[in-house]
Short mmCIF file of C-alpha atoms in Angstrom, two decimals:
data_model
loop_
_atom_site.label_atom_id
_atom_site.label_comp_id
_atom_site.label_asym_id
_atom_site.label_seq_id
_atom_site.Cartn_x
_atom_site.Cartn_y
_atom_site.Cartn_z
CA MET C 10 -7.41 110.03 1.92
CA SER C 11 -8.73 108.77 -1.37
CA LEU C 12 -9.84 105.12 -1.85
CA LYS C 13 -6.93 104.45 -4.16
CA LYS C 14 -4.37 105.71 -1.67
CA TYR C 15 -6.10 103.78 1.16
CA LEU C 16 -6.00 100.49 -0.76
CA THR C 17 -2.27 100.95 -1.32
CA SER C 18 -1.48 102.19 2.17
CA ARG C 19 0.31 100.30 4.95
CA ILE C 20 -2.77 100.48 7.20
CA PHE C 21 -4.88 98.57 4.68
CA PHE C 22 -2.35 95.75 4.35
CA VAL C 23 -2.04 95.47 8.14
CA GLN C 24 -5.83 95.17 8.47
CA VAL C 25 -5.93 92.52 5.73
CA LEU C 26 -3.23 90.51 7.51
CA ILE C 27 -5.09 90.76 10.83
CA ALA C 28 -8.34 89.62 9.20
CA PHE C 29 -6.55 86.68 7.55
CA ALA C 30 -4.94 85.68 10.83
CA ILE C 31 -8.33 85.74 12.57
CA ILE C 32 -9.81 83.49 9.86
CA VAL C 33 -6.93 81.00 10.20
CA VAL C 34 -7.27 80.88 13.99
CA LEU C 35 -11.04 80.40 13.78
CA ALA C 36 -10.64 77.60 11.21
CA TYR C 37 -8.04 75.91 13.42
CA LEU C 38 -10.28 76.10 16.48
CA PHE C 39 -13.27 74.81 14.50
CA MET C 40 -11.34 71.78 13.25
CA HIS C 41 -10.22 70.94 16.80
CA TRP C 42 -13.78 71.27 18.05
CA LEU C 43 -15.04 69.04 15.25
CA THR C 44 -12.36 66.42 16.00
CA PHE C 45 -13.28 66.44 19.67
CA THR C 46 -17.04 66.10 19.16
CA THR C 47 -16.75 63.27 16.60
CA ASP C 48 -13.92 61.36 18.34
CA HIS C 49 -11.92 61.60 15.14
CA GLY C 50 -8.82 59.41 15.33
CA ASN C 51 -10.22 57.50 18.33
CA GLU C 52 -11.54 54.46 16.44
CA ILE C 53 -11.78 50.90 17.73
CA ALA C 54 -11.48 47.64 15.83
CA VAL C 55 -14.59 45.50 16.30
CA PRO C 56 -13.59 42.18 17.91
CA ASN C 57 -14.58 38.76 16.63
CA LEU C 58 -17.64 37.69 18.63
CA SER C 59 -18.22 34.40 16.84
CA LYS C 60 -19.25 31.51 19.14
CA LEU C 61 -19.37 33.74 22.24
CA THR C 62 -22.37 33.74 24.56
CA GLU C 63 -24.36 36.94 25.05
CA GLU C 64 -22.77 37.40 28.50
CA GLN C 65 -19.28 37.08 27.01
CA VAL C 66 -20.18 39.55 24.27
CA GLU C 67 -21.36 42.12 26.81
CA GLU C 68 -18.20 41.75 28.88
CA LYS C 69 -15.88 41.98 25.88
CA LEU C 70 -17.58 45.03 24.35
CA ASP C 71 -17.77 46.85 27.70
CA GLU C 72 -13.97 46.71 27.87
CA LEU C 73 -13.81 48.50 24.51
CA ASP C 74 -16.57 51.06 25.25
CA LEU C 75 -18.78 49.47 22.62
CA ASP C 76 -22.41 48.43 22.88
CA TYR C 77 -24.43 45.61 21.31
CA GLU C 78 -27.97 44.80 20.31
CA LEU C 79 -29.44 41.31 19.90
CA LEU C 80 -31.40 41.18 16.66
CA ASP C 81 -32.76 37.65 16.60
CA SER C 82 -31.94 33.97 16.93
CA VAL C 83 -31.28 31.89 13.83
CA ASP C 84 -32.08 28.28 12.98
CA PHE C 85 -29.80 25.93 14.87
CA ARG C 86 -26.38 25.38 13.33
CA GLY C 87 -24.52 22.32 14.51
CA ASP C 88 -21.08 23.93 14.04
CA TYR C 89 -21.87 26.63 16.64
CA PRO C 90 -22.57 26.15 20.38
CA LYS C 91 -26.13 26.72 21.58
CA TYR C 92 -26.95 30.39 22.28
CA SER C 93 -23.65 31.60 20.78
CA VAL C 94 -23.08 34.38 18.25
CA VAL C 95 -23.54 33.22 14.66
CA GLU C 96 -23.57 36.57 12.84
CA GLN C 97 -22.40 40.09 13.70
CA ASP C 98 -22.50 43.51 12.08
CA PRO C 99 -20.07 45.31 11.71
CA MET C 100 -17.73 42.48 10.82
CA PRO C 101 -14.59 41.73 12.91
CA GLY C 102 -11.77 44.21 12.32
CA THR C 103 -14.04 47.06 11.20
CA LYS C 104 -13.02 50.45 12.65
CA VAL C 105 -15.84 52.15 14.57
CA LYS C 106 -16.30 55.06 16.99
CA VAL C 107 -16.55 54.65 20.74
CA GLY C 108 -20.09 53.75 21.80
CA ARG C 109 -20.98 52.14 18.45
CA LYS C 110 -23.52 49.30 18.58
CA VAL C 111 -22.60 45.87 17.28
CA TYR C 112 -25.63 43.90 16.08
CA ILE C 113 -25.57 40.15 16.74
CA LYS C 114 -27.63 37.05 15.96
CA ILE C 115 -27.65 34.09 18.33
CA ASN C 116 -27.76 30.36 17.58
CA SER C 117 -30.97 28.68 18.74
CA SER C 118 -31.01 25.85 21.28
CA GLY C 119 -31.56 23.04 18.80
CA PHE C 120 -33.00 21.95 15.49
CA SER C 121 -36.71 22.57 15.00
CA SER C 122 -38.86 19.89 13.40
CA VAL C 123 -40.42 20.03 9.95
CA ARG C 124 -42.93 17.89 8.08
CA ILE C 125 -41.63 15.65 5.33
CA PRO C 126 -43.00 16.84 1.98
CA ASP C 127 -44.78 14.58 -0.48
CA LEU C 128 -42.06 13.57 -2.92
CA ILE C 129 -43.67 10.36 -4.19
CA ASP C 130 -43.80 10.27 -8.02
CA LYS C 131 -41.61 13.38 -8.22
CA THR C 132 -38.27 13.25 -9.99
CA TYR C 133 -35.02 13.39 -8.05
CA ARG C 134 -34.31 16.78 -9.61
CA GLU C 135 -37.60 18.10 -8.20
CA ALA C 136 -37.16 16.42 -4.83
CA VAL C 137 -33.75 17.90 -3.92
CA PRO C 138 -34.73 21.61 -3.99
CA THR C 139 -37.98 20.79 -2.19
CA LEU C 140 -36.00 19.20 0.66
CA LYS C 141 -33.50 22.05 0.77
CA ALA C 142 -36.27 24.64 0.99
CA LEU C 143 -37.40 22.97 4.23
CA GLY C 144 -33.90 22.66 5.66
CA LEU C 145 -33.60 18.95 4.84
CA GLU C 146 -31.05 17.07 2.75
CA ALA C 147 -31.18 14.25 0.25
CA GLY C 148 -29.43 11.23 1.77
CA THR C 149 -28.60 7.82 0.29
CA ILE C 150 -30.05 7.05 -3.14
CA THR C 151 -31.22 3.50 -3.91
CA TYR C 152 -32.39 2.35 -7.34
CA VAL C 153 -34.99 -0.37 -7.93
CA PRO C 154 -36.49 -1.71 -11.19
CA ASN C 155 -39.24 0.63 -12.30
CA LEU C 156 -40.34 2.38 -15.47
CA GLY C 157 -40.06 5.84 -13.91
CA LYS C 158 -36.40 6.75 -14.19
CA ASP C 159 -35.18 8.81 -11.21
CA MET C 160 -38.76 8.96 -9.90
CA VAL C 161 -39.19 8.85 -6.11
CA LEU C 162 -40.91 5.63 -5.06
CA GLU C 163 -40.17 5.59 -1.33
CA MET C 164 -38.75 7.89 1.35
CA ARG C 165 -36.72 6.56 4.27
CA TYR C 166 -35.28 8.06 7.43
CA LYS C 167 -32.69 6.18 9.48
CA GLY C 168 -33.61 2.94 7.77
CA ARG C 169 -37.38 3.12 8.20
CA ASN C 170 -39.98 4.13 5.66
CA VAL C 171 -41.61 7.51 6.22
CA LYS C 172 -44.63 9.10 4.63
CA PRO C 173 -45.55 12.71 3.77
CA GLY C 174 -46.43 14.66 6.88
CA ASP C 175 -44.14 12.76 9.27
CA ARG C 176 -41.99 15.08 11.36
CA VAL C 177 -38.19 15.06 11.45
CA LEU C 178 -35.59 17.53 12.72
CA LYS C 179 -34.20 20.14 10.35
CA ALA C 180 -30.91 19.18 8.67
CA SER C 181 -32.02 15.52 8.63
CA LYS C 182 -31.14 13.40 5.63
CA ILE C 183 -34.01 11.73 3.79
CA ASP C 184 -32.98 8.63 1.86
CA LEU C 185 -34.75 8.18 -1.45
CA VAL C 186 -35.67 5.06 -3.40
CA LEU C 187 -35.77 5.83 -7.12
CA GLY C 188 -36.80 3.99 -10.23
CA ASP C 189 -33.95 2.94 -12.52
CA GLY C 190 -36.02 3.21 -15.72
CA LYS C 191 -34.80 -0.20 -16.94
CA GLU C 192 -38.01 -2.19 -16.61
CA THR C 193 -40.01 -2.21 -19.87
CA TYR C 194 -43.63 -2.84 -20.75
CA GLN C 195 -42.57 -6.03 -22.56
CA GLU C 196 -41.06 -7.40 -19.38
CA GLU C 197 -44.21 -6.60 -17.41
CA GLU C 198 -46.37 -8.31 -20.07
CA ALA C 199 -44.09 -11.36 -20.01
CA VAL C 200 -44.53 -11.65 -16.25
CA ASP C 201 -48.30 -11.32 -16.59
CA SER C 202 -48.47 -14.03 -19.29
CA THR C 203 -46.83 -16.60 -17.01
CA ALA C 204 -49.55 -16.19 -14.41
CA VAL C 205 -52.33 -18.84 -14.56
CA PRO C 206 -55.82 -17.30 -14.75
CA ALA C 207 -57.84 -17.92 -11.61
CA GLU C 208 -60.70 -19.67 -13.54
CA GLU C 209 -58.34 -22.12 -15.27
CA GLU C 210 -56.61 -22.93 -12.00
CA THR C 211 -59.99 -23.65 -10.35
CA THR C 212 -61.10 -25.93 -13.24
CA ALA C 213 -57.85 -27.86 -13.13
CA ASN C 214 -58.26 -28.48 -9.41
CA GLU C 215 -61.85 -29.76 -9.85
CA GLN C 216 -60.73 -32.29 -12.41
#
């Protein structure tokens, strides 16, 4: 039989159909195998672990066939209980496969202490970011007569004066005493002129 007659014969078409059917079956089986090995369609929504202890996290994730890994503790946050979850990854509601790890960060047991920076003679605008960088906050602002407008003259904590290097807990509020910029050189000179020189005062007393 010539090639042309074979390509147009019934036997050739039957063999082509058989080969096509085999390819379809193999593709179907491969897709099922791939679905099985990757747990396709068997996804779990990550629960919200916020404010749970590590023991509660382990118990909750075990029920869902998920795992977890503790990354680190973070600086104490007053709006979260001690040793509770502050951050998690993936976020709550994210769909993941069975056995996926959820990474968590735990709140520390309390605020750590920091040294008060030297803010004397700095402007209020300079002082605020310096405090924030250390985890502190600017508290009550009090103005007193002084040439340096908005310049830090004193630092106070809970009503008492503090100096650079004193330790306070993070998140503490440091009250600042600032110059109002209203006092002038003329006013200072006027005050000085009213003072009696020491020599004159002594002479007057001798007489």
